[in-house]
Every structure is written in C-alpha cells, then in structure tokens.
Short mmCIF file of C-alpha atoms in Angstrom, two decimals:
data_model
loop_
_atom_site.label_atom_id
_atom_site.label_comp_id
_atom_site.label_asym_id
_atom_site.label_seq_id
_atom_site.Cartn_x
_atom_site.Cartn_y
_atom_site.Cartn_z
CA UNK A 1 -114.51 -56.19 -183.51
CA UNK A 2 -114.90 -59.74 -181.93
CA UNK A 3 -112.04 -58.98 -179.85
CA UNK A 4 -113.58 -55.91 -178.53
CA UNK A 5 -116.81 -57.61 -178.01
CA UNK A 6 -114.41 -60.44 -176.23
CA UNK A 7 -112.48 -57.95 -173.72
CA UNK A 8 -116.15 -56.20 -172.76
CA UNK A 9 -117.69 -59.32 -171.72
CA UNK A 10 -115.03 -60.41 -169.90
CA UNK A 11 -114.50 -57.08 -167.78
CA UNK A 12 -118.30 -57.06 -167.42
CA UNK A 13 -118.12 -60.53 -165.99
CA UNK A 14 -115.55 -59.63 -163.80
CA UNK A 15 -117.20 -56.48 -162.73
CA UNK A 16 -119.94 -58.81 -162.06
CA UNK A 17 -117.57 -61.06 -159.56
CA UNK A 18 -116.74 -58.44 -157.91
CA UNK A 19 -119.87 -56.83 -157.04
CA UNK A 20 -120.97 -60.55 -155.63
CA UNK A 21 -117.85 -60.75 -153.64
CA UNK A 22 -118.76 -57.43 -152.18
CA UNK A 23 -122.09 -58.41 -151.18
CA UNK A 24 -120.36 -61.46 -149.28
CA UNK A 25 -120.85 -60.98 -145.63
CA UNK A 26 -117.68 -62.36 -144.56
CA UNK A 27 -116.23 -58.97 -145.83
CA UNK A 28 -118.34 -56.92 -143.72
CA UNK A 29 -117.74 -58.95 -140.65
CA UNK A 30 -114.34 -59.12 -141.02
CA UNK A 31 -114.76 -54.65 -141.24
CA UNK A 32 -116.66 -54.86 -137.76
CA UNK A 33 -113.93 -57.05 -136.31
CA UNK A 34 -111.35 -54.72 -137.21
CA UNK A 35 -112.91 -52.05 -136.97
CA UNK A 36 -113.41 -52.19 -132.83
CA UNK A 37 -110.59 -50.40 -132.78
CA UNK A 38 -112.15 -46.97 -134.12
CA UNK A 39 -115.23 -48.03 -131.55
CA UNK A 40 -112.17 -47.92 -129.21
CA UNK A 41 -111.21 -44.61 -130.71
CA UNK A 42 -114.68 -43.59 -130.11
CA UNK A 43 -114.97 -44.39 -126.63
CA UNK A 44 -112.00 -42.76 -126.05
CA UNK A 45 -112.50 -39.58 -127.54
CA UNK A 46 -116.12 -39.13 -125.01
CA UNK A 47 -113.30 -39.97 -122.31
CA UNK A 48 -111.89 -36.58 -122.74
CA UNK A 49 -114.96 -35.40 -122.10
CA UNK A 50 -116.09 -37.29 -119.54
CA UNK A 51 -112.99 -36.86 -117.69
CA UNK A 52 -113.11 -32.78 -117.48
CA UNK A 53 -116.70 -33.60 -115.77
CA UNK A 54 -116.32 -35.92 -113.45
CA UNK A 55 -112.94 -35.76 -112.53
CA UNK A 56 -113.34 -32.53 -110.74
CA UNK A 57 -116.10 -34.07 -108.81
CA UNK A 58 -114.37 -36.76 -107.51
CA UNK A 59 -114.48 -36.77 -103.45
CA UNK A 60 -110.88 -38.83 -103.78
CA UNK A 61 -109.42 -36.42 -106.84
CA UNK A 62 -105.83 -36.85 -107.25
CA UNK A 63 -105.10 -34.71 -110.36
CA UNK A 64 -105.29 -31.28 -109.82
CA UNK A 65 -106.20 -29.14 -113.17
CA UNK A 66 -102.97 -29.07 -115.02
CA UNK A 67 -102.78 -32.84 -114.56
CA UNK A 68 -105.87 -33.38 -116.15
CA UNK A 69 -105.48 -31.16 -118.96
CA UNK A 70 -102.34 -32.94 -120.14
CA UNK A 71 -103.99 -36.46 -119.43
CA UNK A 72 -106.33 -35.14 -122.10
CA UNK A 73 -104.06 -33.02 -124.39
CA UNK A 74 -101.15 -35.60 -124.55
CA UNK A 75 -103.52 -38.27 -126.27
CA UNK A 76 -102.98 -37.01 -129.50
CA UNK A 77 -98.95 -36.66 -129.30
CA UNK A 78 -99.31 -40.63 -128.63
CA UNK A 79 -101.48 -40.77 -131.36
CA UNK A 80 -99.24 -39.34 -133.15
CA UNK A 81 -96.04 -41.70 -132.09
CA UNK A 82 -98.59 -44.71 -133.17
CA UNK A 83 -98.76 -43.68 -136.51
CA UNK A 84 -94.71 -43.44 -136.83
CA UNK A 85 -94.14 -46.50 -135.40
CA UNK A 86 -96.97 -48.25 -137.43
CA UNK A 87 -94.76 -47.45 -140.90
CA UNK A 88 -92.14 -49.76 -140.32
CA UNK A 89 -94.00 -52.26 -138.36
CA UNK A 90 -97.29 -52.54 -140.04
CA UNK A 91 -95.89 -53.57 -143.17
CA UNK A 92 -93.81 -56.20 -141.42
CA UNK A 93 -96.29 -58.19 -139.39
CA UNK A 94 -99.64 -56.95 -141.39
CA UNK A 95 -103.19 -55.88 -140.17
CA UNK A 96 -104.22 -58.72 -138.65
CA UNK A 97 -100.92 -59.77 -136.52
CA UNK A 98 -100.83 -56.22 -135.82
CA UNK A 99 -104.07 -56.07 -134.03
CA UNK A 100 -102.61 -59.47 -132.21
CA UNK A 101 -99.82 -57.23 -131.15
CA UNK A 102 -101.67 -53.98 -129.91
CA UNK A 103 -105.30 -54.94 -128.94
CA UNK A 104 -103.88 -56.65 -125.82
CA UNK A 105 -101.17 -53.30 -124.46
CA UNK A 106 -103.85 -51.29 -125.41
CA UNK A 107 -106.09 -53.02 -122.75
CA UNK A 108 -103.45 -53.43 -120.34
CA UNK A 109 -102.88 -49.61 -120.66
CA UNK A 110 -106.93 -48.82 -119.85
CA UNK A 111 -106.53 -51.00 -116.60
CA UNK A 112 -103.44 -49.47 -115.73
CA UNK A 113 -105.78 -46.13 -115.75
CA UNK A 114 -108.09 -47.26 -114.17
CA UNK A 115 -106.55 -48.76 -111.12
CA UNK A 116 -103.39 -46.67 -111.16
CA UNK A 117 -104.99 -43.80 -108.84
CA UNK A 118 -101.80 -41.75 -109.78
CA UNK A 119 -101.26 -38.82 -112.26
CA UNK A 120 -97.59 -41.18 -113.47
CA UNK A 121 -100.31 -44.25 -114.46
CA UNK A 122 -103.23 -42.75 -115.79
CA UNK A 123 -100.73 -40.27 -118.09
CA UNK A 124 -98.67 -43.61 -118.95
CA UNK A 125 -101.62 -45.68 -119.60
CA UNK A 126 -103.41 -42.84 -121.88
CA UNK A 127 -100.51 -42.65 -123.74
CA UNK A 128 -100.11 -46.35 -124.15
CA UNK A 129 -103.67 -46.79 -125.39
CA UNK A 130 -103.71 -44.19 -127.94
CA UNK A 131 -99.61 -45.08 -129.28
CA UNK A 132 -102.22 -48.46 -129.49
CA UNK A 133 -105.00 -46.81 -131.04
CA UNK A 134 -102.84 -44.74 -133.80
CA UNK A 135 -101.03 -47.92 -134.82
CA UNK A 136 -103.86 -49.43 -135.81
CA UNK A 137 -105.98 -47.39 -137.15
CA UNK A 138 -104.36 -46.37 -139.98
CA UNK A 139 -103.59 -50.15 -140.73
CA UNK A 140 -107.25 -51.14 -140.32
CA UNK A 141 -108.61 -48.98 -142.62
CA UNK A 142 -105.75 -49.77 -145.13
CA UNK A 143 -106.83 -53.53 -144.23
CA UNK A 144 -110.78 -52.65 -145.07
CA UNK A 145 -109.38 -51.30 -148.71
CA UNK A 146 -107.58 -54.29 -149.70
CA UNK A 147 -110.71 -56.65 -148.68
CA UNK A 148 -113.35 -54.52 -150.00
CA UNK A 149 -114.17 -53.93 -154.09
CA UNK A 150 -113.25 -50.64 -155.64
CA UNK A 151 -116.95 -50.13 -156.26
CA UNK A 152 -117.74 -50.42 -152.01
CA UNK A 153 -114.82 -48.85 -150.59
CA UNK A 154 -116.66 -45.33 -149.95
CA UNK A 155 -119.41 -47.56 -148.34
CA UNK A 156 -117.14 -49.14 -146.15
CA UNK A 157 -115.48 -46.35 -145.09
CA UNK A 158 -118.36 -44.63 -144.06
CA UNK A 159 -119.04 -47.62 -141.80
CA UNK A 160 -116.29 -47.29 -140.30
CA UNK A 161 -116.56 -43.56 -139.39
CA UNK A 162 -119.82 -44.42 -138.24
CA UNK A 163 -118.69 -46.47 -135.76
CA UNK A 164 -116.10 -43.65 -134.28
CA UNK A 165 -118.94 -41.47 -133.72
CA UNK A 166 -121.31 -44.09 -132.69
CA UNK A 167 -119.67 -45.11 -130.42
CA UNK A 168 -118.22 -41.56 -128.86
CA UNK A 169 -121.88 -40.57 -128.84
CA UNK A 170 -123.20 -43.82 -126.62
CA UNK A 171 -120.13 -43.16 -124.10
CA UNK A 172 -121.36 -39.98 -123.57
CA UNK A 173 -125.05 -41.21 -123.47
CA UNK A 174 -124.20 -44.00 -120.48
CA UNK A 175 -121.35 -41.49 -118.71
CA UNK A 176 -123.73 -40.24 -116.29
CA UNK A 177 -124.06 -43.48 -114.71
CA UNK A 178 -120.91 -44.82 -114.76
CA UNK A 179 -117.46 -43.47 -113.08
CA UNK A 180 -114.22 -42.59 -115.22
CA UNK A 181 -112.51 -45.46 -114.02
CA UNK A 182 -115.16 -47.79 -114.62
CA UNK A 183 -115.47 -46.36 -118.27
CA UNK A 184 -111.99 -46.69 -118.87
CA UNK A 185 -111.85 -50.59 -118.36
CA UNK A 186 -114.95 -50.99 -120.26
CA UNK A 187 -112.98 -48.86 -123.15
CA UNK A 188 -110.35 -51.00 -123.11
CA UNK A 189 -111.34 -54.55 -122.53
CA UNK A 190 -115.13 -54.62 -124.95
CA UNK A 191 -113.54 -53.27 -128.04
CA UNK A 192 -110.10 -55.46 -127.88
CA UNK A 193 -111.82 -58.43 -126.37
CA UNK A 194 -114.31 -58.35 -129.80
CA UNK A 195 -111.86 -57.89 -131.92
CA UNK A 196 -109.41 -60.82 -130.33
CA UNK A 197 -112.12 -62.69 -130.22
CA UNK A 198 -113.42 -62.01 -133.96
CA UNK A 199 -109.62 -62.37 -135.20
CA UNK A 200 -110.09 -65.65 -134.41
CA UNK A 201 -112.52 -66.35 -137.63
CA UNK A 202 -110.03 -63.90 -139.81
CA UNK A 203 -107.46 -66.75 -140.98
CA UNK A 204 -103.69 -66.55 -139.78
CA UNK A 205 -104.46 -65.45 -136.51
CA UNK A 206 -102.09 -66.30 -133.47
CA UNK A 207 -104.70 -66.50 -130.52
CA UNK A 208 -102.59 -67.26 -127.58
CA UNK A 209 -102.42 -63.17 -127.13
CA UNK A 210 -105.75 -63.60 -125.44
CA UNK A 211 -104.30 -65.66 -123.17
CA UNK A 212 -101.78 -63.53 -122.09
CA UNK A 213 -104.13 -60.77 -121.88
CA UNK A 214 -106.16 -62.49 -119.12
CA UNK A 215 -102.78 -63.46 -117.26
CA UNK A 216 -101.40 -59.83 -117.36
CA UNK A 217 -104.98 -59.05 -116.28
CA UNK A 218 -104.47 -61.71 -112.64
CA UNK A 219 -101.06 -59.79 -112.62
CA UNK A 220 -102.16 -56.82 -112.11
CA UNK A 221 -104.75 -57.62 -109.74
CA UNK A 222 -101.60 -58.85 -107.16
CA UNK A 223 -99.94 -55.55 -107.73
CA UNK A 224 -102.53 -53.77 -106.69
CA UNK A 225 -103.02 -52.32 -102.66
CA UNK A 226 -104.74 -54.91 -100.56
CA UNK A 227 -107.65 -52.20 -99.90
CA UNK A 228 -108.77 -52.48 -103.68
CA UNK A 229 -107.79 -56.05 -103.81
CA UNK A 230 -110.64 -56.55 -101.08
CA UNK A 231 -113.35 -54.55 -104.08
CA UNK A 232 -111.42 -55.79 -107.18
CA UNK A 233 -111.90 -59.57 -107.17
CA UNK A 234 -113.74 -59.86 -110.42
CA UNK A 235 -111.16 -58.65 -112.53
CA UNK A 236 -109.36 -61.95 -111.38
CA UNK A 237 -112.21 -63.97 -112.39
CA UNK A 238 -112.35 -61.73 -115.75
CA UNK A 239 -108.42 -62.68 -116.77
CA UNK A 240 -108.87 -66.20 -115.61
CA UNK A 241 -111.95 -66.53 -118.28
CA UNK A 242 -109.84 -65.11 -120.94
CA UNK A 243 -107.25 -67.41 -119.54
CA UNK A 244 -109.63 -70.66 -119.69
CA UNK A 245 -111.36 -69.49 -123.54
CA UNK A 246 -108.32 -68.79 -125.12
CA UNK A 247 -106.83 -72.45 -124.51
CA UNK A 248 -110.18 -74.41 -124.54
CA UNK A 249 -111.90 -72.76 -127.30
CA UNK A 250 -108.91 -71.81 -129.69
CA UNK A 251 -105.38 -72.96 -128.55
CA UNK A 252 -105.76 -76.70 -127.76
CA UNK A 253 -108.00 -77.20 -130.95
CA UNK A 254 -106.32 -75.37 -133.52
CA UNK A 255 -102.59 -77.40 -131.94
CA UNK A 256 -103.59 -80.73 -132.03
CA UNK A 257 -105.68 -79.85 -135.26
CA UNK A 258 -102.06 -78.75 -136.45
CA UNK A 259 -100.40 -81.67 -135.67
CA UNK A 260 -103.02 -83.90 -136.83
CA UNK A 261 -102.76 -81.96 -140.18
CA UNK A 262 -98.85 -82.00 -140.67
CA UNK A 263 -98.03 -85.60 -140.01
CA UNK A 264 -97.71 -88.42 -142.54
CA UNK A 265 -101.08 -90.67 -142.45
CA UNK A 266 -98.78 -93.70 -140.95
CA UNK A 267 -97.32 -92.30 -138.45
CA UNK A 268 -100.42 -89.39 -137.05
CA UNK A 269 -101.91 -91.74 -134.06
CA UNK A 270 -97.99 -92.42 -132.86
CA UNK A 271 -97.14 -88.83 -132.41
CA UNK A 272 -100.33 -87.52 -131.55
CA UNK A 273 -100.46 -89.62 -128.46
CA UNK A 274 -96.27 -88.30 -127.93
CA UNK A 275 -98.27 -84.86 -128.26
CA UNK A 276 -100.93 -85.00 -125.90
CA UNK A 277 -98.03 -87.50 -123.66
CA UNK A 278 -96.45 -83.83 -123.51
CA UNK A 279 -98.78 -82.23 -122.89
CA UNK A 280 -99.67 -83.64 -119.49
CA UNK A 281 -96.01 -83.89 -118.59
CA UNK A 282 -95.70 -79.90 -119.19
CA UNK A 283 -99.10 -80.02 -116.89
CA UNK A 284 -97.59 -81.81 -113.88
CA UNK A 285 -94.56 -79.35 -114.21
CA UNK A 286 -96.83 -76.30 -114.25
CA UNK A 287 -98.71 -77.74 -110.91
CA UNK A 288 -95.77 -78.82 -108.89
CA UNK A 289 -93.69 -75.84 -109.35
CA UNK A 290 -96.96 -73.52 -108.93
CA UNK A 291 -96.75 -73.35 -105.46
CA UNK A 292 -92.65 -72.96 -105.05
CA UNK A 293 -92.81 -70.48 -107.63
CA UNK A 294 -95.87 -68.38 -105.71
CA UNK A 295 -93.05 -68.11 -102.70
CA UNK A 296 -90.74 -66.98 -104.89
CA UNK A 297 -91.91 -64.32 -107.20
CA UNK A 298 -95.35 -63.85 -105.49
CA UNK A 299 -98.58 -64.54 -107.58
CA UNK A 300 -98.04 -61.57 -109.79
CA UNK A 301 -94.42 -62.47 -110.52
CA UNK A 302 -96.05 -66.01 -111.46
CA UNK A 303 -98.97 -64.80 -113.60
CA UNK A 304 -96.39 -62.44 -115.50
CA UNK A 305 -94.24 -65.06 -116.30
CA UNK A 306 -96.90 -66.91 -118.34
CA UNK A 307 -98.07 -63.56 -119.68
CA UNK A 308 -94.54 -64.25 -121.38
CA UNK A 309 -95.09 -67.75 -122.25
CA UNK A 310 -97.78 -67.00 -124.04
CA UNK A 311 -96.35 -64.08 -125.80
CA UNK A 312 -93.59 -66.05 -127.22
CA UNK A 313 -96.11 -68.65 -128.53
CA UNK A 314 -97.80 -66.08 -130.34
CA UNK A 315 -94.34 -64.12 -132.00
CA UNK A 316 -93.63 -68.20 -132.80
CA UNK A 317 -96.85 -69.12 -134.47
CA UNK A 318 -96.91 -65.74 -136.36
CA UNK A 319 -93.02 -65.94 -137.91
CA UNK A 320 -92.84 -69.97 -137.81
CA UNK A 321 -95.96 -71.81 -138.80
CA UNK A 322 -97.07 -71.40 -142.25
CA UNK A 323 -100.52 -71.01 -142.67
CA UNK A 324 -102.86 -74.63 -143.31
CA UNK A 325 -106.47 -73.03 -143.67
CA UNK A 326 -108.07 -74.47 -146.62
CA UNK A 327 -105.23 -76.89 -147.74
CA UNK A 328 -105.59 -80.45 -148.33
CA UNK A 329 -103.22 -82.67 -145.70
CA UNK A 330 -100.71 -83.78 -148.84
CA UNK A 331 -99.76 -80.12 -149.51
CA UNK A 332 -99.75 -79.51 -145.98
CA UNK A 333 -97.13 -82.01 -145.30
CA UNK A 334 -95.16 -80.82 -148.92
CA UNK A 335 -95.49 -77.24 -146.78
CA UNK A 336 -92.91 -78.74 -144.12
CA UNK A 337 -90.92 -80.65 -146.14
CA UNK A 338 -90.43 -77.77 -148.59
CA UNK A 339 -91.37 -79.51 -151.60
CA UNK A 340 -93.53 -76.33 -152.50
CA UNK A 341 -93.81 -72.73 -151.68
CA UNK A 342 -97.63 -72.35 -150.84
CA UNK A 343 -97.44 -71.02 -146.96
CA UNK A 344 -97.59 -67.88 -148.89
CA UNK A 345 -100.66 -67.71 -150.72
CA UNK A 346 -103.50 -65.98 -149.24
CA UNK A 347 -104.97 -66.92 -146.33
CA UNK A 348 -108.80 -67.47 -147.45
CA UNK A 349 -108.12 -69.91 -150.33
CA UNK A 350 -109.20 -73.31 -150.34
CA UNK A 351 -107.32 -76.34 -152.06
CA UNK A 352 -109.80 -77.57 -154.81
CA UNK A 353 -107.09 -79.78 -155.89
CA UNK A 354 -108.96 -80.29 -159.55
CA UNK A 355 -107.15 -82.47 -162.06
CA UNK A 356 -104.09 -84.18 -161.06
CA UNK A 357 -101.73 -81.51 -161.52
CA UNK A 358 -103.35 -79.08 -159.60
CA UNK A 359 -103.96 -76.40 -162.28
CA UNK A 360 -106.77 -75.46 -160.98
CA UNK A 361 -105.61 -74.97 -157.49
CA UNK A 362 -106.07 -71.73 -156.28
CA UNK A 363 -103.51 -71.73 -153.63
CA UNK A 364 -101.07 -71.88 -157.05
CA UNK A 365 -102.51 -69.34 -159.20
CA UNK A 366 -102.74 -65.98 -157.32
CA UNK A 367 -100.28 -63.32 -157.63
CA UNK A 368 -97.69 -62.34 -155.43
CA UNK A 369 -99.07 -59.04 -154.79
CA UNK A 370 -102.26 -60.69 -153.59
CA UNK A 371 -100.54 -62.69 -150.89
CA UNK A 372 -101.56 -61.95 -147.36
#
C-alpha cells in the first residue's frame, strides 16, 4: 500500500514537472522560430493565388496561361519530393541543422523567382522553395513534439496551423499593393531570415549559413541584366547586412568564445593571440587577392566562391565540433581529448558539476534516446 502511495506521488510530481516545463517560454519561442517555415508555407500558398490575378495583368507578362498554371500546379509535386528526401536526411542532420540546410536554398529559390523574368526560373525556383518547404515541415512539427509535453502537444499544434493560415490570409490582405515579384522575395527572405536568425538562440546551431545567404544574395545581383542592376541595388546592400551580422554578431563571438573555451588555462592567452594572428593574416589575403580575383571570375564568380566558404564552415561545425553550451571549461577540454563521451548529451543542459564526482551532472545522466 505504501508502495502504491510511493509510485502516485512520484508520477504526480512528475506530472507536475512537466506541466511547469510546458509553461516555460523558451519552448514556445523555440515553436515560433521553427515554425516560420509553415508562415513560409502560408505565404506561399496566397502566392498561388495572387499569381492567377496579377500575373495576367502584367503590362511585361512573360508566361502565357499554361505556364502559369504549372508554376502553380507543380508546387505540390516538389512538395512532395521534399518530403522523400526529408526521410533519409532529416534523421541524419536533425531539425535544427536541417533548417540550417534549407532555410537559405529556399530563399535563394524566391529570388531566383523573382528576378528570373523567365518561365525556366520562376518554375525552377517554385520548385526549389517548396522541395524546401516539404523538407521541413514535416521535421518541424516532429521537432515541436519532442520539445513540447504530452499534455500541450494539441496546443502546440494548433499554433502552428495557425500560423499557415495566418499568414496565407495577411498575404492575401497586403497583395493588392504589392507586385508578385515583390511578394515573392518578401516570402522568401522574412520567414528564413527569422528563423536563421532565431536558430541562433536554439543551441547547436551552425550560423555561418547566414552568411552565405547574404553572399549568394551579392551573387545574384552581378548575374543579373545591367537594366535591373540600375533598380536592384538594395538587394546588394540586403546580402552585405546578412554578410556583416552573421560574422559580427554570431561567427566571430561564438569562434574565439570556442577557442577560449577548449584550451588548457596555461596556455589560452598564447593561442588566442596565434588565433586572432590568423585571423588578420587570412584578412590581408582576402583584400589583396579581392581585386585580381574580381578580373578573373567577375564579382559574382567572387561572391559565389565565399558563398562556398561559408558553406563548408557550416557542414564542418555541424559534423566536427561537439557541442560546449552549458559545460564547464574542464569537461570541455576532456570533450577534445576524449577522456569522456558528453558532446552527445542534449544540447540545453547545463554542467552543475555537484559533488566531486559529478553525479549530479546532468550532462551524465540523460538517456540516449533523449540526446539531441
């Protein structure tokens, strides 16, 4: 009977921990992060729309009817494609690296659209943005049910249906007074530029994809005919502040926060002054071979080639660098040196390091299944 009484206690206390951790509003910002990409889905959706409206109007129309209706009706078939590649992906790389992954093509894709003034790009980039769209929604809302307590998961779903049709109704709602095109890049860029942005306060993050979002974005500008480079010259200045945020706000800290955090307390001043010694040597090569490197491969050719960089920083931080949020500097240093296996526990703990054995630790006592 005491045993009984035991077991109900304890599940009511645990009930009781996990309706507090469901009230915790961490959870439901991390749910608005991720879930820009079914405001995406949204916006996308009024685009079919808004696209049998005005395209027909347009004094400079270049898809005739069939054109447009399979701009429209071949969303869904990429869609579709999304969700078959997200199986064996999403497992691999998870929500969050996922959303490093697609967030960026899938705003690439809406400013292909938008400035392609083809039927080829604007079928290619609709495509792209919903093979985008249907990898990651699935995975989001799987991501939203691992976060969120049994007893809120309805709740949070509903949220995020709300914002699908929130934001489809609002697109319709400001269509009138803004062109396809326009709409498009707006589609693309606010949703993915929140949610890169707000991935940056979900832990194990790589954010150096937002900086090679804002140098495919100067890319693409180059590529484009000199008559809309003479109208388009903002959406230089927009990649070059993506550029400048993602490597003063989030790159530069979080690396020499890194190395600060991985080497021995003897030795940290030496190397971090070899560190930042690098750093302004890679500077000087970046400056004088800027201009020899313009001649060559043209600005576009230049911009895409640190679009690259930058992508194989972030497929090197995500598969590399184990994860250091929360962890005292001693077990980040055991971390490199092997000495013990934490780089997989989950990615929100912190290190109380109680008692000198660290029973208490909750980077040691969680469950595989729970690791992120």
């Amino acid at each position: 009977m005491l045993k009984m009484e035991k077991k109900q206690e304890e599940a009511s206390k645990a009930a009781k921990q996990e309706e507090k951790k469901s009230n915790n509003w961490p959870t439901l910002l991390a749910t608005l992060i991720t879930g820009q990409v079914l405001t995406g889905m949204g916006l996308n959706v009024a685009l079919h729309s808004i696209l049998v409206v005005q395209v027909p109007q347009d004094t400079n129309r270049f898809m005739a009817d069939n054109q447009l209706n399979w701009a429209i009706a071949s969303c869904p078939l990429g869609a579709m494609a999304g969700c078959m590649l997200a199986m064996p992906v999403a497992p691999v790389l998870g929500a969050r690296r996922l959303l490093m992954f697609s967030q960026p093509l899938y705003a690439l894709a809406s400013l292909v659209v938008a400035l392609g003034q083809s039927f080829p790009l604007v079928l290619l980039g609709r495509l792209v943005m919903f093979i985008m769209l249907g990898m990651s929604e699935t995975t989001v809302r799987g991501y939203v049910s691992e976060i969120v307590p049994p007893n809120r998961r309805t709740l949070y779903t509903a949220i995020l249906n709300t914002m699908v049709f929130a934001s489809q109704a609002i697109g319709l709602l400001i269509a009138q007074y803004v062109h396809w095109t326009t709409f498009h890049i707006g589609a693309g860029f606010l949703p993915a530029g929140i949610c890169l942005a707000g991935l940056y306060f979900i832990h194990n993050s790589p954010n150096g994809s937002l900086s090679g979002l804002g140098c495919a974005t100067i890319a693409v500008f180059f590529y484009l005919p000199e008559a809309l480079q003479q109208t388009l010259g903002w959406v230089v200045l927009v990649g070059a502040t993506l550029t400048q945020y993602s490597f003063a706000c989030i790159i530069a800290p979080i690396a020499l926060t890194y190395v600060n955090e991985l080497l021995p307390n003897r030795t940290r001043t030496f190397c971090a002054n070899i560190l930042m010694g690098m750093m302004n040597t890679m500077l000087f090569m970046f400056v004088k071979t800027f201009s020899p490197l313009t001649e060559l491969i043209g600005f576009g050719g230049v911009f895409l080639l640190h679009m690259a960089v930058s992508g194989l920083q972030v497929v090197y931080a995500t598969f590399c660098l184990p994860e250091t949020k929360g962890l005292s500097l001693e077990r980040i240093q055991h971390l490199f040196q092997k000495v013990e296996k934490v780089a997989e526990a989950p990615l929100h703990v912190g290190d109380t390091e109680q008692g000198n054995n660290g029973k208490d630790n909750p980077a040691l006592n969680v469950a595989p299944s729970e690791w992120a």
